[in-house]
Amino acid sequence: MPRGHAPRTHPHARPARRMPRPLLAAVLAAALLLPVGVPSAPAPGPAHAPTPVVAALFPSLPREAHAEEPAAYNAGFRTMGIWIPETGERLDVAVWYPSSRAPSEIHLGDWTLDVARGGKEVPGRFPLVLISHCTAGSRLAHHDTAEALARAGFVVAAPTHPGDNGNDTSLLFLPEQITARPRHISTTISKLLRTPETAPMIDPARIGVIGFGTGGATALMLAGARPDGSRYAGYCERTTPGDPYCTKWAAERLARLPEALRPPKPPAGAPGTAGAAATADAANASPPPTGTEDSRVRAVALVAPGYGMLFPRAALSRVTIPVAIVKADDDEVNRAPLHADALRAALPRPPEFAVLAGADHYALMASCPPGLRRDLPELCGGVDDDARQTIHQALNTRLVRFFLSTLGEAGPPLPAPAPVPESVVQQAPPPDVPAANANATAPKAKKDDKRKKDAKPRKPDAPPARGGTQ
């Protein structure tokens, strides 16, 4: 946006619900059953080592992936805004990309980034990775992961999800928290592929998505999963005490899921119905595409995924692209047995899988800035900075390797436009530059005009004889 210009206001946009931080802290604490200002106590169980380590289970990747790999590029950075006219939503999007300019510290709100803002792009066509942030997060909540991917040769984009971010939690535990996010990601992809500043550096055939927390459901829906709202019934009987999905406030909102996420009734004769044709083709037919599926997405990673109870095996039957799941071992929000572990067992193709031992749910955000740690300590988790750095080094290395193995490395830059043949240039001079022989022909044109003016009118020809030809 040019300096000195106020942001535009869409005529149908919802007014932003910017919640004061003390009130936001109280809302989240009530929703998640976390004491305000006090880190949650670890759940009873086997003691972990003082420093969290990664129990890496990705079978196709080397086990020594803890070490941070040397960066191939610097991380460039820019921001953009996107309107969704159908809903009146504005998306604030952060974009990271491979750059040749050296990075420096920049401050955006509470966050400090190590990037080259507006840095020159490295020539090439790079895979694109979208990040769907955690509940009450933002486009910058996972900036260190985005920077690591950009340094490894990826373009990365992260929108702030309206209604589910640090300034506006109005959609928390409502069906729209789940259903709106895939639209935000697909719209961001389309915008990036149309924008002259970003389109030339993206390979549209190699796109992936990382979903943190609730973003895990987003990634699955983009991959073809269809959440089943009826599966929330009975969830609170199966989980352990204190599950945030089972507070009174959350349960009242989540009670709307069965109606809002009702699976569509299959047409008569479809596979699985009484009138289905008894043929091998019918028995093996795939279910129809979902309204949120985006065929441009070729691989997804789920980090401490949420809403796992809504995705039984049948809901995941269309997910055939590569999937990675990273589980936080001490996740007090999305408890692994009913989320990460359940998704791992239900996916039709075995996913890549990793466990971050000693990591709680909020340890997966980038290092908490001082202002956020002071005002919303419950969003910063209970791990110290050294432990968080160890966790993130392992997490980012795993994500980089997963997407390098599924999407590939950078490709060649777009070919330069073909040169215009010299003969064509000579035949079509610019209109404001006269051709070399233009003056030579001008006098003759004037003389011809004078002859036409002085010529006497001719008598009309005699009509043809009757019966002759016209």
Short mmCIF file of C-alpha atoms in Angstrom, two decimals:
data_model
loop_
_atom_site.label_atom_id
_atom_site.label_comp_id
_atom_site.label_asym_id
_atom_site.label_seq_id
_atom_site.Cartn_x
_atom_site.Cartn_y
_atom_site.Cartn_z
CA MET A 1 0.00 0.00 0.00
CA PRO A 2 1.46 3.44 -0.88
CA ARG A 3 2.53 5.51 2.07
CA GLY A 4 0.01 8.04 3.22
CA HIS A 5 -2.99 6.11 1.91
CA ALA A 6 -5.58 4.83 4.34
CA PRO A 7 -6.72 1.22 3.88
CA ARG A 8 -9.86 0.81 1.87
CA THR A 9 -13.06 -0.38 3.48
CA HIS A 10 -15.14 -2.91 1.62
CA PRO A 11 -18.82 -1.89 1.55
CA HIS A 12 -19.92 -5.35 2.74
CA ALA A 13 -17.02 -6.09 5.06
CA ARG A 14 -17.76 -7.12 8.61
CA PRO A 15 -16.34 -4.65 11.12
CA ALA A 16 -13.28 -6.16 12.80
CA ARG A 17 -13.91 -7.32 16.33
CA ARG A 18 -10.65 -6.22 17.90
CA MET A 19 -10.78 -7.61 21.41
CA PRO A 20 -8.72 -6.04 24.21
CA ARG A 21 -5.98 -8.42 25.29
CA PRO A 22 -7.15 -8.85 28.89
CA LEU A 23 -10.62 -9.81 27.65
CA LEU A 24 -9.15 -12.08 24.96
CA ALA A 25 -7.05 -13.80 27.61
CA ALA A 26 -10.14 -14.43 29.71
CA VAL A 27 -12.10 -15.79 26.74
CA LEU A 28 -9.34 -18.16 25.71
CA ALA A 29 -8.69 -19.24 29.26
CA ALA A 30 -12.37 -20.05 29.72
CA ALA A 31 -12.56 -21.85 26.40
CA LEU A 32 -9.39 -23.84 26.93
CA LEU A 33 -9.61 -24.23 30.71
CA LEU A 34 -6.22 -22.62 31.19
CA PRO A 35 -5.54 -20.39 34.21
CA VAL A 36 -4.84 -16.84 33.03
CA GLY A 37 -1.20 -15.93 33.45
CA VAL A 38 -0.15 -19.35 34.74
CA PRO A 39 1.23 -22.05 32.43
CA SER A 40 -0.80 -25.21 32.55
CA ALA A 41 0.62 -28.01 34.61
CA PRO A 42 1.84 -31.05 32.73
CA ALA A 43 -0.52 -33.98 32.64
CA PRO A 44 0.38 -36.91 34.86
CA GLY A 45 2.45 -39.50 33.12
CA PRO A 46 6.02 -40.56 32.44
CA ALA A 47 8.52 -37.79 33.07
CA HIS A 48 10.23 -36.35 30.01
CA ALA A 49 13.86 -35.38 29.73
CA PRO A 50 14.56 -31.78 30.76
CA THR A 51 15.32 -30.77 27.19
CA PRO A 52 12.65 -31.79 24.65
CA VAL A 53 13.87 -34.05 21.90
CA VAL A 54 12.25 -35.25 18.74
CA ALA A 55 11.08 -38.82 18.39
CA ALA A 56 11.33 -38.83 14.61
CA LEU A 57 9.23 -41.44 12.91
CA PHE A 58 9.27 -40.29 9.27
CA PRO A 59 10.27 -43.62 7.70
CA SER A 60 11.44 -42.13 4.41
CA LEU A 61 13.64 -39.43 5.96
CA PRO A 62 17.02 -39.72 7.72
CA ARG A 63 16.82 -39.89 11.52
CA GLU A 64 19.58 -37.27 11.93
CA ALA A 65 17.24 -34.52 10.71
CA HIS A 66 17.64 -32.53 13.93
CA ALA A 67 20.58 -30.53 12.55
CA GLU A 68 19.62 -27.36 10.78
CA GLU A 69 20.63 -27.53 7.14
CA PRO A 70 22.60 -24.71 5.49
CA ALA A 71 20.37 -22.12 3.86
CA ALA A 72 20.38 -22.03 0.07
CA TYR A 73 18.79 -18.56 -0.10
CA ASN A 74 17.89 -15.56 2.01
CA ALA A 75 14.26 -15.06 3.02
CA GLY A 76 12.54 -12.19 1.23
CA PHE A 77 9.31 -10.81 2.65
CA ARG A 78 6.32 -8.76 1.56
CA THR A 79 2.68 -8.36 2.57
CA MET A 80 -0.53 -8.12 0.60
CA GLY A 81 -4.26 -7.72 1.17
CA ILE A 82 -7.02 -9.74 -0.51
CA TRP A 83 -10.77 -9.08 -0.65
CA ILE A 84 -13.27 -11.92 -0.93
CA PRO A 85 -16.25 -10.07 -2.43
CA GLU A 86 -18.73 -12.92 -1.89
CA THR A 87 -18.26 -12.81 1.90
CA GLY A 88 -16.88 -9.31 2.48
CA GLU A 89 -13.78 -10.76 4.15
CA ARG A 90 -10.36 -9.16 3.99
CA LEU A 91 -7.31 -11.40 4.16
CA ASP A 92 -4.04 -9.93 5.40
CA VAL A 93 -1.34 -12.14 3.90
CA ALA A 94 2.38 -12.44 4.59
CA VAL A 95 4.58 -13.80 1.80
CA TRP A 96 8.12 -15.16 2.14
CA TYR A 97 10.26 -16.11 -0.86
CA PRO A 98 13.86 -16.91 -1.87
CA SER A 99 15.80 -13.64 -2.15
CA SER A 100 19.33 -12.58 -2.99
CA ARG A 101 19.29 -9.66 -0.53
CA ALA A 102 20.77 -10.11 2.95
CA PRO A 103 18.14 -10.16 5.73
CA SER A 104 17.80 -7.76 8.64
CA GLU A 105 15.56 -7.51 11.68
CA ILE A 106 12.18 -5.91 11.06
CA HIS A 107 9.40 -5.35 13.60
CA LEU A 108 5.75 -5.94 12.76
CA GLY A 109 3.52 -5.40 15.77
CA ASP A 110 4.86 -7.62 18.54
CA TRP A 111 6.85 -9.83 16.19
CA THR A 112 10.50 -9.59 15.10
CA LEU A 113 11.36 -11.17 11.74
CA ASP A 114 14.78 -11.85 10.18
CA VAL A 115 13.99 -11.18 6.52
CA ALA A 116 14.83 -9.04 3.49
CA ARG A 117 11.72 -6.89 3.21
CA GLY A 118 11.01 -6.25 -0.47
CA GLY A 119 14.24 -8.08 -1.37
CA LYS A 120 14.98 -8.99 -4.98
CA GLU A 121 13.62 -12.40 -5.95
CA VAL A 122 15.97 -15.19 -6.95
CA PRO A 123 15.21 -16.19 -10.58
CA GLY A 124 13.40 -19.51 -10.73
CA ARG A 125 10.05 -21.19 -10.25
CA PHE A 126 9.67 -22.43 -6.70
CA PRO A 127 7.15 -24.69 -4.94
CA LEU A 128 4.48 -22.81 -2.98
CA VAL A 129 3.53 -23.70 0.62
CA LEU A 130 0.51 -22.15 2.38
CA ILE A 131 0.34 -21.94 6.18
CA SER A 132 -3.00 -22.10 8.01
CA HIS A 133 -2.23 -20.80 11.50
CA CYS A 134 -3.37 -22.14 14.86
CA THR A 135 -6.47 -20.92 16.71
CA ALA A 136 -6.11 -17.28 17.83
CA GLY A 137 -2.89 -17.04 15.80
CA SER A 138 -2.02 -14.81 12.86
CA ARG A 139 -0.11 -14.70 9.59
CA LEU A 140 3.09 -14.17 11.62
CA ALA A 141 2.49 -16.79 14.34
CA HIS A 142 4.69 -19.33 12.52
CA HIS A 143 7.09 -16.91 10.84
CA ASP A 144 10.22 -18.89 11.74
CA THR A 145 8.83 -21.93 9.90
CA ALA A 146 8.04 -19.74 6.90
CA GLU A 147 11.54 -18.26 6.96
CA ALA A 148 13.12 -21.73 7.09
CA LEU A 149 11.08 -22.85 4.08
CA ALA A 150 11.94 -19.69 2.10
CA ARG A 151 15.65 -20.19 2.82
CA ALA A 152 15.30 -23.75 1.50
CA GLY A 153 13.71 -22.65 -1.79
CA PHE A 154 9.96 -22.30 -1.21
CA VAL A 155 7.53 -19.44 -1.65
CA VAL A 156 5.41 -19.34 1.52
CA ALA A 157 2.15 -17.49 2.14
CA ALA A 158 0.12 -17.21 5.35
CA PRO A 159 -3.21 -15.38 5.65
CA THR A 160 -4.66 -14.25 8.96
CA HIS A 161 -7.98 -16.12 9.23
CA PRO A 162 -10.86 -13.67 9.90
CA GLY A 163 -12.82 -14.59 13.01
CA ASP A 164 -10.10 -16.88 14.38
CA ASN A 165 -7.09 -14.76 15.26
CA GLY A 166 -5.58 -12.83 18.14
CA ASN A 167 -7.81 -9.80 17.54
CA ASP A 168 -11.06 -11.59 16.67
CA THR A 169 -12.12 -14.94 18.13
CA SER A 170 -15.78 -14.67 17.15
CA LEU A 171 -15.73 -17.99 15.25
CA LEU A 172 -14.03 -20.04 17.96
CA PHE A 173 -15.71 -23.50 18.10
CA LEU A 174 -18.38 -22.51 15.56
CA PRO A 175 -18.83 -24.46 12.30
CA GLU A 176 -17.55 -21.44 10.36
CA GLN A 177 -14.20 -21.78 12.11
CA ILE A 178 -13.79 -24.98 10.10
CA THR A 179 -15.64 -24.22 6.88
CA ALA A 180 -14.25 -20.72 6.17
CA ARG A 181 -10.56 -21.52 6.40
CA PRO A 182 -10.24 -23.63 3.20
CA ARG A 183 -11.80 -20.74 1.27
CA HIS A 184 -9.16 -18.38 2.67
CA ILE A 185 -6.33 -20.67 1.55
CA SER A 186 -7.74 -21.34 -1.94
CA THR A 187 -8.38 -17.62 -2.47
CA THR A 188 -4.80 -16.85 -1.44
CA ILE A 189 -3.45 -19.41 -3.91
CA SER A 190 -5.48 -17.91 -6.74
CA LYS A 191 -4.36 -14.38 -5.89
CA LEU A 192 -0.69 -15.35 -5.76
CA LEU A 193 -0.93 -17.05 -9.16
CA ARG A 194 -2.50 -13.91 -10.69
CA THR A 195 -0.34 -11.22 -9.10
CA PRO A 196 2.55 -10.05 -11.33
CA GLU A 197 4.94 -9.72 -8.37
CA THR A 198 4.46 -13.32 -7.20
CA ALA A 199 3.21 -15.41 -10.13
CA PRO A 200 6.54 -15.66 -12.04
CA MET A 201 8.34 -17.24 -9.07
CA ILE A 202 5.70 -19.92 -8.33
CA ASP A 203 5.37 -23.32 -9.97
CA PRO A 204 1.56 -23.82 -9.96
CA ALA A 205 1.98 -27.59 -10.28
CA ARG A 206 3.76 -27.86 -6.89
CA ILE A 207 1.66 -26.50 -4.05
CA GLY A 208 1.47 -27.72 -0.45
CA VAL A 209 -0.26 -26.71 2.79
CA ILE A 210 0.83 -26.76 6.44
CA GLY A 211 -1.96 -26.68 9.01
CA PHE A 212 -1.22 -25.89 12.66
CA GLY A 213 -3.93 -26.90 15.16
CA THR A 214 -7.29 -26.06 13.59
CA GLY A 215 -5.33 -25.50 10.38
CA GLY A 216 -4.82 -29.27 10.27
CA ALA A 217 -8.53 -29.67 9.51
CA THR A 218 -8.11 -26.97 6.85
CA ALA A 219 -5.31 -28.87 5.16
CA LEU A 220 -7.29 -32.12 5.18
CA MET A 221 -10.37 -30.46 3.67
CA LEU A 222 -8.25 -28.94 0.89
CA ALA A 223 -6.90 -32.45 0.26
CA GLY A 224 -10.42 -33.83 -0.17
CA ALA A 225 -11.58 -34.74 3.35
CA ARG A 226 -15.20 -34.10 4.26
CA PRO A 227 -15.75 -33.47 8.01
CA ASP A 228 -18.69 -35.24 9.60
CA GLY A 229 -20.29 -33.04 12.28
CA SER A 230 -22.18 -35.94 13.81
CA ARG A 231 -18.90 -37.38 15.07
CA TYR A 232 -18.69 -34.76 17.82
CA ALA A 233 -21.44 -36.62 19.68
CA GLY A 234 -19.83 -38.90 22.24
CA TYR A 235 -16.42 -37.23 21.93
CA CYS A 236 -16.49 -35.87 25.48
CA GLU A 237 -17.16 -39.36 26.86
CA ARG A 238 -14.05 -40.68 25.11
CA THR A 239 -11.57 -37.95 26.04
CA THR A 240 -9.79 -37.15 29.29
CA PRO A 241 -10.97 -34.53 31.83
CA GLY A 242 -10.36 -30.89 31.01
CA ASP A 243 -10.54 -31.26 27.23
CA PRO A 244 -11.19 -27.74 25.81
CA TYR A 245 -13.66 -29.13 23.26
CA CYS A 246 -15.85 -30.14 26.20
CA THR A 247 -16.20 -26.97 28.24
CA LYS A 248 -19.81 -25.83 28.57
CA TRP A 249 -19.20 -22.78 26.36
CA ALA A 250 -17.43 -24.80 23.66
CA ALA A 251 -19.98 -27.62 23.74
CA GLU A 252 -22.87 -25.21 23.19
CA ARG A 253 -21.18 -23.90 20.05
CA LEU A 254 -19.99 -27.27 18.81
CA ALA A 255 -23.54 -28.63 19.14
CA ARG A 256 -24.23 -26.88 15.81
CA LEU A 257 -21.74 -29.10 13.97
CA PRO A 258 -24.07 -32.03 13.11
CA GLU A 259 -26.45 -29.79 11.18
CA ALA A 260 -23.79 -27.55 9.63
CA LEU A 261 -21.50 -30.40 8.57
CA ARG A 262 -24.08 -32.99 7.60
CA PRO A 263 -22.70 -35.33 4.91
CA PRO A 264 -24.62 -34.92 1.63
CA LYS A 265 -27.14 -37.61 0.80
CA PRO A 266 -25.72 -39.81 -1.97
CA PRO A 267 -27.74 -40.02 -5.18
CA ALA A 268 -29.75 -43.16 -5.88
CA GLY A 269 -27.55 -45.86 -7.30
CA ALA A 270 -24.34 -44.41 -5.89
CA PRO A 271 -21.77 -46.79 -4.38
CA GLY A 272 -22.89 -47.91 -0.95
CA THR A 273 -26.61 -47.36 -1.55
CA ALA A 274 -29.27 -50.04 -1.96
CA GLY A 275 -29.63 -49.34 -5.68
CA ALA A 276 -25.91 -49.41 -6.45
CA ALA A 277 -24.85 -51.40 -9.47
CA ALA A 278 -23.17 -54.63 -8.44
CA THR A 279 -20.06 -54.13 -10.56
CA ALA A 280 -16.40 -53.89 -9.73
CA ASP A 281 -16.24 -50.36 -11.15
CA ALA A 282 -19.13 -49.23 -8.94
CA ALA A 283 -17.64 -50.86 -5.87
CA ASN A 284 -14.29 -49.11 -6.42
CA ALA A 285 -15.75 -45.74 -7.43
CA SER A 286 -14.44 -42.71 -5.53
CA PRO A 287 -16.86 -40.44 -3.68
CA PRO A 288 -17.62 -37.13 -5.39
CA PRO A 289 -15.35 -34.13 -4.76
CA THR A 290 -16.08 -31.94 -1.76
CA GLY A 291 -16.86 -28.24 -1.96
CA THR A 292 -13.58 -27.37 -0.23
CA GLU A 293 -11.24 -29.68 -2.12
CA ASP A 294 -8.52 -27.87 -4.09
CA SER A 295 -6.88 -30.06 -6.72
CA ARG A 296 -3.91 -27.68 -6.91
CA VAL A 297 -2.74 -28.88 -3.48
CA ARG A 298 -0.31 -31.81 -3.88
CA ALA A 299 0.90 -32.44 -0.29
CA VAL A 300 -0.17 -31.43 3.23
CA ALA A 301 1.44 -31.42 6.67
CA LEU A 302 -0.62 -31.41 9.89
CA VAL A 303 1.11 -30.03 13.00
CA ALA A 304 -0.69 -30.79 16.29
CA PRO A 305 -3.90 -31.11 14.25
CA GLY A 306 -7.30 -30.29 15.72
CA TYR A 307 -10.89 -31.43 15.10
CA GLY A 308 -9.60 -34.94 14.49
CA MET A 309 -12.84 -36.41 15.82
CA LEU A 310 -14.68 -35.12 12.70
CA PHE A 311 -12.61 -37.20 10.29
CA PRO A 312 -13.33 -40.93 10.51
CA ARG A 313 -12.01 -43.26 7.85
CA ALA A 314 -14.94 -42.59 5.50
CA ALA A 315 -14.41 -38.82 5.73
CA LEU A 316 -10.79 -39.24 4.61
CA SER A 317 -11.39 -41.61 1.69
CA ARG A 318 -10.56 -38.97 -0.94
CA VAL A 319 -7.24 -37.98 0.65
CA THR A 320 -4.70 -39.68 -1.59
CA ILE A 321 -1.93 -37.05 -1.73
CA PRO A 322 1.10 -37.32 0.61
CA VAL A 323 0.37 -36.37 4.24
CA ALA A 324 2.73 -35.72 7.15
CA ILE A 325 1.57 -35.52 10.78
CA VAL A 326 3.65 -33.92 13.53
CA LYS A 327 2.33 -34.67 17.01
CA ALA A 328 3.04 -32.54 20.09
CA ASP A 329 3.58 -35.02 22.89
CA ASP A 330 2.14 -32.79 25.63
CA ASP A 331 -0.66 -31.24 23.57
CA GLU A 332 -3.29 -30.16 26.09
CA VAL A 333 -5.60 -28.69 23.42
CA ASN A 334 -5.75 -31.30 20.63
CA ARG A 335 -5.10 -34.43 22.65
CA ALA A 336 -3.24 -36.86 20.47
CA PRO A 337 -5.26 -40.10 20.92
CA LEU A 338 -8.40 -38.48 19.46
CA HIS A 339 -6.67 -36.16 16.99
CA ALA A 340 -3.16 -36.82 15.62
CA ASP A 341 -3.13 -40.56 16.42
CA ALA A 342 -6.71 -41.06 15.22
CA LEU A 343 -5.99 -39.30 11.92
CA ARG A 344 -2.86 -41.36 11.43
CA ALA A 345 -4.88 -44.57 11.78
CA ALA A 346 -7.78 -43.40 9.58
CA LEU A 347 -5.93 -42.04 6.55
CA PRO A 348 -6.14 -44.33 3.50
CA ARG A 349 -2.39 -43.99 2.90
CA PRO A 350 0.04 -44.18 5.84
CA PRO A 351 1.27 -40.66 6.55
CA GLU A 352 4.76 -39.59 7.46
CA PHE A 353 4.75 -39.22 11.24
CA ALA A 354 6.84 -37.49 13.91
CA VAL A 355 6.52 -36.87 17.64
CA LEU A 356 7.84 -33.76 19.35
CA ALA A 357 8.50 -35.04 22.88
CA GLY A 358 8.02 -32.47 25.62
CA ALA A 359 6.25 -29.99 23.31
CA ASP A 360 2.94 -28.54 24.39
CA HIS A 361 0.43 -27.11 21.91
CA TYR A 362 1.60 -23.51 22.04
CA ALA A 363 5.29 -24.40 21.82
CA LEU A 364 4.69 -24.79 18.08
CA MET A 365 4.18 -21.04 17.58
CA ALA A 366 7.24 -18.93 16.85
CA SER A 367 9.09 -17.61 19.88
CA CYS A 368 6.69 -15.47 21.88
CA PRO A 369 7.47 -11.74 21.72
CA PRO A 370 7.69 -9.94 25.09
CA GLY A 371 4.36 -8.14 24.68
CA LEU A 372 2.47 -11.37 23.97
CA ARG A 373 4.23 -13.22 26.77
CA ARG A 374 3.27 -10.44 29.17
CA ASP A 375 -0.37 -10.05 28.10
CA LEU A 376 -1.30 -13.58 26.93
CA PRO A 377 1.14 -16.00 28.60
CA GLU A 378 -1.27 -18.91 28.08
CA LEU A 379 -0.67 -18.61 24.33
CA CYS A 380 3.08 -18.95 24.78
CA GLY A 381 3.09 -22.41 26.34
CA GLY A 382 5.12 -23.73 29.22
CA VAL A 383 8.45 -24.39 27.47
CA ASP A 384 11.42 -22.06 27.85
CA ASP A 385 13.16 -20.36 24.94
CA ASP A 386 15.96 -22.93 24.66
CA ALA A 387 13.49 -25.81 24.55
CA ARG A 388 11.35 -23.98 21.99
CA GLN A 389 14.40 -23.42 19.79
CA THR A 390 15.22 -27.13 19.90
CA ILE A 391 11.62 -28.05 19.06
CA HIS A 392 11.41 -25.59 16.17
CA GLN A 393 14.76 -26.57 14.70
CA ALA A 394 13.57 -30.17 14.49
CA LEU A 395 10.07 -29.23 13.30
CA ASN A 396 11.28 -26.88 10.57
CA THR A 397 13.90 -29.32 9.30
CA ARG A 398 11.29 -32.07 9.06
CA LEU A 399 8.83 -29.86 7.21
CA VAL A 400 11.50 -28.69 4.76
CA ARG A 401 12.52 -32.27 4.01
CA PHE A 402 8.93 -33.45 3.65
CA PHE A 403 8.08 -30.80 1.08
CA LEU A 404 11.39 -31.23 -0.77
CA SER A 405 10.57 -34.93 -1.08
CA THR A 406 6.97 -34.36 -2.22
CA LEU A 407 7.08 -31.07 -4.15
CA GLY A 408 10.73 -30.99 -5.25
CA GLU A 409 13.30 -28.22 -5.49
CA ALA A 410 13.30 -24.97 -7.46
CA GLY A 411 12.89 -25.15 -11.22
CA PRO A 412 14.34 -22.91 -13.93
CA PRO A 413 13.01 -19.37 -14.31
CA LEU A 414 10.34 -18.56 -16.85
CA PRO A 415 11.78 -18.26 -20.37
CA ALA A 416 12.39 -14.73 -21.61
CA PRO A 417 9.96 -13.45 -24.26
CA ALA A 418 10.99 -14.40 -27.81
CA PRO A 419 12.71 -11.50 -29.67
CA VAL A 420 10.62 -9.77 -32.30
CA PRO A 421 11.98 -10.48 -35.83
CA GLU A 422 13.86 -7.52 -37.32
CA SER A 423 11.70 -7.52 -40.45
CA VAL A 424 8.56 -7.08 -38.35
CA VAL A 425 10.10 -4.13 -36.53
CA GLN A 426 10.94 -2.37 -39.83
CA GLN A 427 7.47 -2.92 -41.26
CA ALA A 428 5.69 -1.47 -38.22
CA PRO A 429 7.44 1.69 -36.93
CA PRO A 430 5.93 3.39 -33.90
CA PRO A 431 3.15 5.79 -34.88
CA ASP A 432 4.97 8.81 -33.42
CA VAL A 433 8.18 8.04 -35.33
CA PRO A 434 7.75 8.50 -39.13
CA ALA A 435 9.09 5.80 -41.39
CA ALA A 436 12.26 6.54 -43.39
CA ASN A 437 10.38 7.09 -46.68
CA ALA A 438 7.32 8.85 -45.22
CA ASN A 439 8.40 12.34 -46.39
CA ALA A 440 9.11 11.08 -49.90
CA THR A 441 5.54 9.93 -50.43
CA ALA A 442 3.82 12.92 -48.86
CA PRO A 443 4.14 15.39 -51.84
CA LYS A 444 2.70 12.83 -54.24
CA ALA A 445 -0.28 12.36 -51.93
CA LYS A 446 -0.94 16.13 -51.92
CA LYS A 447 -0.72 16.31 -55.76
CA ASP A 448 -3.21 13.45 -56.10
CA ASP A 449 -5.64 15.27 -53.79
CA LYS A 450 -5.42 18.46 -55.98
CA ARG A 451 -6.16 16.48 -59.15
CA LYS A 452 -9.30 14.98 -57.58
CA LYS A 453 -10.49 18.44 -56.51
CA ASP A 454 -10.04 20.02 -60.00
CA ALA A 455 -11.52 17.11 -61.97
CA LYS A 456 -14.82 17.78 -63.75
CA PRO A 457 -17.73 15.47 -62.92
CA ARG A 458 -18.26 12.66 -65.42
CA LYS A 459 -21.56 12.17 -67.21
CA PRO A 460 -23.32 9.03 -66.09
CA ASP A 461 -22.94 6.02 -68.37
CA ALA A 462 -25.87 5.23 -70.67
CA PRO A 463 -28.20 2.62 -69.23
CA PRO A 464 -27.74 -0.87 -70.62
CA ALA A 465 -30.09 -2.08 -73.34
CA ARG A 466 -33.15 -3.91 -72.09
CA GLY A 467 -32.45 -7.53 -71.74
CA GLY A 468 -28.76 -6.92 -71.21
CA THR A 469 -26.82 -7.73 -68.11
CA GLN A 470 -26.55 -5.42 -65.14
#
